[in-house]
Coordinates of C-alpha atoms in Angstrom, one line a residue:
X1 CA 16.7 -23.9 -9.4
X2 CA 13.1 -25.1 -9.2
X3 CA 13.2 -26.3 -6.1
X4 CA 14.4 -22.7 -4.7
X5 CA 11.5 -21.3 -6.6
X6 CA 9.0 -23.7 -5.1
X7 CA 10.6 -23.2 -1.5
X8 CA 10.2 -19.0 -2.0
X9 CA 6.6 -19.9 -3.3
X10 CA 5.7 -21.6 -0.4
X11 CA 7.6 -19.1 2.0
X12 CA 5.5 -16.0 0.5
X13 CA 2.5 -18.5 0.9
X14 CA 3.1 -19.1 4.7
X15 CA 3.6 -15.5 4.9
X16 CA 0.6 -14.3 3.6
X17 CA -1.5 -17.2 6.2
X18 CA 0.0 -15.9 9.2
X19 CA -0.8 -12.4 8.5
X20 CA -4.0 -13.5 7.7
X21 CA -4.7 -15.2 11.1
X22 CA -3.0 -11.7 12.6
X23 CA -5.2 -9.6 10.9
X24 CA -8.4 -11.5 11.8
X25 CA -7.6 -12.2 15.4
X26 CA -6.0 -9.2 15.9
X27 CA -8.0 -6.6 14.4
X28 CA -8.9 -3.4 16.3
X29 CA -12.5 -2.3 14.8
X30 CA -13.7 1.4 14.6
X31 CA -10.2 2.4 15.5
X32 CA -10.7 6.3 15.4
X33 CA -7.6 8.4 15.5
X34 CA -7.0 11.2 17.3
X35 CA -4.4 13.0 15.1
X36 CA -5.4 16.2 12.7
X37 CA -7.5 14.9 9.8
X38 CA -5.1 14.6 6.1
X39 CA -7.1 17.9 4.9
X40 CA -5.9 20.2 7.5
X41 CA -2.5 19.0 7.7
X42 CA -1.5 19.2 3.9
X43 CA -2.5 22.8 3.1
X44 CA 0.7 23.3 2.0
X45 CA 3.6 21.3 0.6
X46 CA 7.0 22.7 0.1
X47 CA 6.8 25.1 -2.4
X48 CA 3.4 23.6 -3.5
X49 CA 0.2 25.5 -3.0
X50 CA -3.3 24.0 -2.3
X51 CA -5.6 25.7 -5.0
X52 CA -8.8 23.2 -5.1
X53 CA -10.4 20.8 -2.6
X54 CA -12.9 17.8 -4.1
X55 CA -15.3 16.5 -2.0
X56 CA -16.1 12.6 -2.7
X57 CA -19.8 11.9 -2.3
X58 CA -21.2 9.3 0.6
X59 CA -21.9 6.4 -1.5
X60 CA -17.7 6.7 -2.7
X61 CA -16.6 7.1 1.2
X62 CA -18.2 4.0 1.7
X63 CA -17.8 2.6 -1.1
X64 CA -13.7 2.7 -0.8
X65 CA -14.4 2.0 3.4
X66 CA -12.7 5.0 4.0
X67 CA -10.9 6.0 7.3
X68 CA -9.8 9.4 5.8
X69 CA -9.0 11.0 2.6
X70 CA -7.9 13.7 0.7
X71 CA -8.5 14.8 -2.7
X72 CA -7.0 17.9 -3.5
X73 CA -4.7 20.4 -6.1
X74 CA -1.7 21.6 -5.5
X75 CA 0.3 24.7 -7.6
X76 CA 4.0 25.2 -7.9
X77 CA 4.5 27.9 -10.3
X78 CA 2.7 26.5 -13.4
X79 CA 3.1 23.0 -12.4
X80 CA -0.3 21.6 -11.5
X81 CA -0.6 18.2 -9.7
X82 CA -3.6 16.8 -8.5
X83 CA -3.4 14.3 -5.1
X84 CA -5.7 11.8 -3.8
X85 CA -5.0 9.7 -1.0
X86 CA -6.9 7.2 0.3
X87 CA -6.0 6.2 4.3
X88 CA -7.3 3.6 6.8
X89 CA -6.2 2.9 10.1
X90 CA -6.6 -1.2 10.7
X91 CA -4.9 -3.8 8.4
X92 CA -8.1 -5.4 8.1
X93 CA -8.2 -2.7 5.0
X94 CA -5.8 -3.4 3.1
X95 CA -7.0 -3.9 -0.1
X96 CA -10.2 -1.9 -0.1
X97 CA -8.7 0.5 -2.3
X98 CA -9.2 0.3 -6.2
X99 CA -6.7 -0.3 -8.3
X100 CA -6.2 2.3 -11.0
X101 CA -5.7 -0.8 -13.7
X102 CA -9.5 -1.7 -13.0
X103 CA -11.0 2.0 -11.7
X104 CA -9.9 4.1 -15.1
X105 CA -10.5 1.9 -17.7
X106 CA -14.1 1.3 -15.8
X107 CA -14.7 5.3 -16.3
X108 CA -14.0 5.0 -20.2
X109 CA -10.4 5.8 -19.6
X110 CA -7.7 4.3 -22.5
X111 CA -4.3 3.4 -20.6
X112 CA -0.7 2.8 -21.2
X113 CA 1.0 -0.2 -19.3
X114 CA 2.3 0.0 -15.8
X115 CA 6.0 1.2 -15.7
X116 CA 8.0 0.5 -12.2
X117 CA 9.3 4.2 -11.2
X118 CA 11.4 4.8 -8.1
X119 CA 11.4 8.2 -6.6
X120 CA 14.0 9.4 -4.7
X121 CA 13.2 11.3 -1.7
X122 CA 15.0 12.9 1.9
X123 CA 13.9 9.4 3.6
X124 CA 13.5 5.8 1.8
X125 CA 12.5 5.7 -2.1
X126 CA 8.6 5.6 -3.2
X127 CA 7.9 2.6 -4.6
X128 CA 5.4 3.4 -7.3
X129 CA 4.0 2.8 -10.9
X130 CA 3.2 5.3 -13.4
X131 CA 0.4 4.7 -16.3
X132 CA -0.4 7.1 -19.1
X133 CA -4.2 7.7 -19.0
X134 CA -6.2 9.5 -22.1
X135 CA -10.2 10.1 -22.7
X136 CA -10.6 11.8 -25.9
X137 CA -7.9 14.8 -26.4
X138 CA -7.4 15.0 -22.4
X139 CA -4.1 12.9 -21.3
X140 CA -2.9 12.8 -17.5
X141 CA 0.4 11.2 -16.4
X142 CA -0.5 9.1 -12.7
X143 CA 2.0 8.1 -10.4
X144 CA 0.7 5.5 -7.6
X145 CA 1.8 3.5 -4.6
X146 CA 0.5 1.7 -1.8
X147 CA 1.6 2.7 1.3
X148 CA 1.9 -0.2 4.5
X149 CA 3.2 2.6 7.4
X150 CA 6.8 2.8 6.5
X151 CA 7.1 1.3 3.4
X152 CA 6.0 1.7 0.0
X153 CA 4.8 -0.8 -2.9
X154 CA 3.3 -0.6 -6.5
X155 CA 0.6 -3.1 -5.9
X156 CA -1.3 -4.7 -3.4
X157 CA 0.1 -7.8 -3.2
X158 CA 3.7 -6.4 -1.6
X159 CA 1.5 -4.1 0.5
X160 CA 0.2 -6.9 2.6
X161 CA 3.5 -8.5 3.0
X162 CA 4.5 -4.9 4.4
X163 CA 1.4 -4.9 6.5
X164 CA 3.1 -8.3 7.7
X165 CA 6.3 -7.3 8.7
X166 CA 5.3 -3.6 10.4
X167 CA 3.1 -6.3 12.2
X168 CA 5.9 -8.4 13.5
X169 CA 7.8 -5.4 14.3
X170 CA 5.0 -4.1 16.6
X171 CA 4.2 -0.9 14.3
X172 CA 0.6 0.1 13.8
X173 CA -1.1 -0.9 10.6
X174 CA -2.1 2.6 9.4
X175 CA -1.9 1.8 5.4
X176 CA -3.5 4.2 2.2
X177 CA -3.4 4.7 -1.6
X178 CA -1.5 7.5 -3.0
X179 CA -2.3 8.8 -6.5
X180 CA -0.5 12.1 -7.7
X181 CA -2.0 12.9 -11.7
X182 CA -0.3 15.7 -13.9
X183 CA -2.8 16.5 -17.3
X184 CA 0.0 16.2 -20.2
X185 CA 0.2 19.2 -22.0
X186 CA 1.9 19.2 -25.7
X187 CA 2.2 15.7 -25.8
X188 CA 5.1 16.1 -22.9
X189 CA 5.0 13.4 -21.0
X190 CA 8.2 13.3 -19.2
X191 CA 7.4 17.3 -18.3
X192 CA 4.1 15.9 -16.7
X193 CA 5.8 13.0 -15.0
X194 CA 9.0 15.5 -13.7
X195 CA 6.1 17.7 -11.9
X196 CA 4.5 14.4 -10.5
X197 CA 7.9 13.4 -9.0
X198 CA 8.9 17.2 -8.1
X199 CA 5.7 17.0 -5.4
X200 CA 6.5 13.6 -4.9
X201 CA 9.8 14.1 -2.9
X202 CA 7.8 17.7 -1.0
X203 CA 5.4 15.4 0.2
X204 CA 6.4 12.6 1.0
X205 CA 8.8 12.6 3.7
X206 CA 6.1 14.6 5.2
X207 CA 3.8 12.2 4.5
X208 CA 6.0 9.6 6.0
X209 CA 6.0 11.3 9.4
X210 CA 2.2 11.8 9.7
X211 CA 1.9 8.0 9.4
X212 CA 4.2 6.7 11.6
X213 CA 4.6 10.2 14.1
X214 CA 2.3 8.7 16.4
X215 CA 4.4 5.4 17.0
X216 CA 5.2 5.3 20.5
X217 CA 6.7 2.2 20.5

């Protein structure tokens, strides 16, 4: 049994060292992309409404090494979700995003422990974890992933063995962070988390196709 552990250990490990030689021998810099910018494509999703639009300051663009983004609020009904997502277009990226276990509790946030959710949508599952975060009386449900083009992972550490194998297979290495908060309301948290996951399956198969719809190969 340990010796199958230590042979996956140093599988992963010989993993992770090739993609690091792709990604630094390989890497496109100032890759610009010619396809409609997040903002104007996701006016709408499904039945959800855009209803607010935040604008991130300089200093946080760079900050996060930003490619794109999108921070906006979406209504269905009375269901309010907030999105954020966070893209890049080189692999070299991966990573530059903050993780929500280090950004919230940074801001004065209090948070519950991760919990592995799997939402079902019209093309492959989202990978993702939700956290409970509260600051005084105001609590928000948070659903995240990390997205490495096609596929989908809770953390970082899976995202750059995605950004691995959509390398071996060819695919570009368009990756982001994906954050959809719900504020709880009447201590009802699975109400807040069903609204995250409602928008969840609306947007993500679109989603899915505005990163990988420009794959030619």
């Amino acid at each position: 049994m340990g010796q199958k552990t230590n042979r996956q250990l140093i599988y992963i490990a010989a993993c992770l060292m090739a993609a690091a030689v792709l990604v630094n021998f390989e890497r496109a810099p100032g890759v610009q992309s010619d396809r409609a910018g997040l903002s104007e494509v996701f006016m709408r999703v499904g039945p959800w409404t855009a209803v607010n639009e935040t604008e991130m300051q300089d200093t946080i663009v760079t900050s996060l090494d930003l490619d794109d983004y999108l921070f906006r609020s979406y209504r269905n009904g009375i269901a309010v979700v907030s999105l954020y997502v966070g893209y890049y277009y080189t692999a070299d990226k991966v990573g530059a995003a903050h993780s929500p276990l280090v950004c919230f509790p940074g801001q004065g946030w209090e948070i519950s422990p991760p919990k592995a959710v799997s939402v079902k949508t019209d093309e492959n599952p989202v990978n993702a974890e939700r956290i409970l975060i509260q600051k005084g009386k105001h609590r928000e449900a948070i659903l995240y992933w990390f997205q490495a083009y096609d596929r989908t992972s809770p953390g970082t550490f899976h995202q750059k063995l995605n950004n691995f194998w959509a390398k071996i297979r060819s695919k570009p290495e368009d990756n982001a962070f994906v954050r959809v908060s719900v504020t709880i309301r009447e201590d009802d948290v699975e109400g807040a988390t069903a609204s995250a996951e409602s928008f969840i399956k609306a947007f993500y198969p679109v989603f899915l196709d505005y990163v990988t719809g420009h794959d030619k190969s």
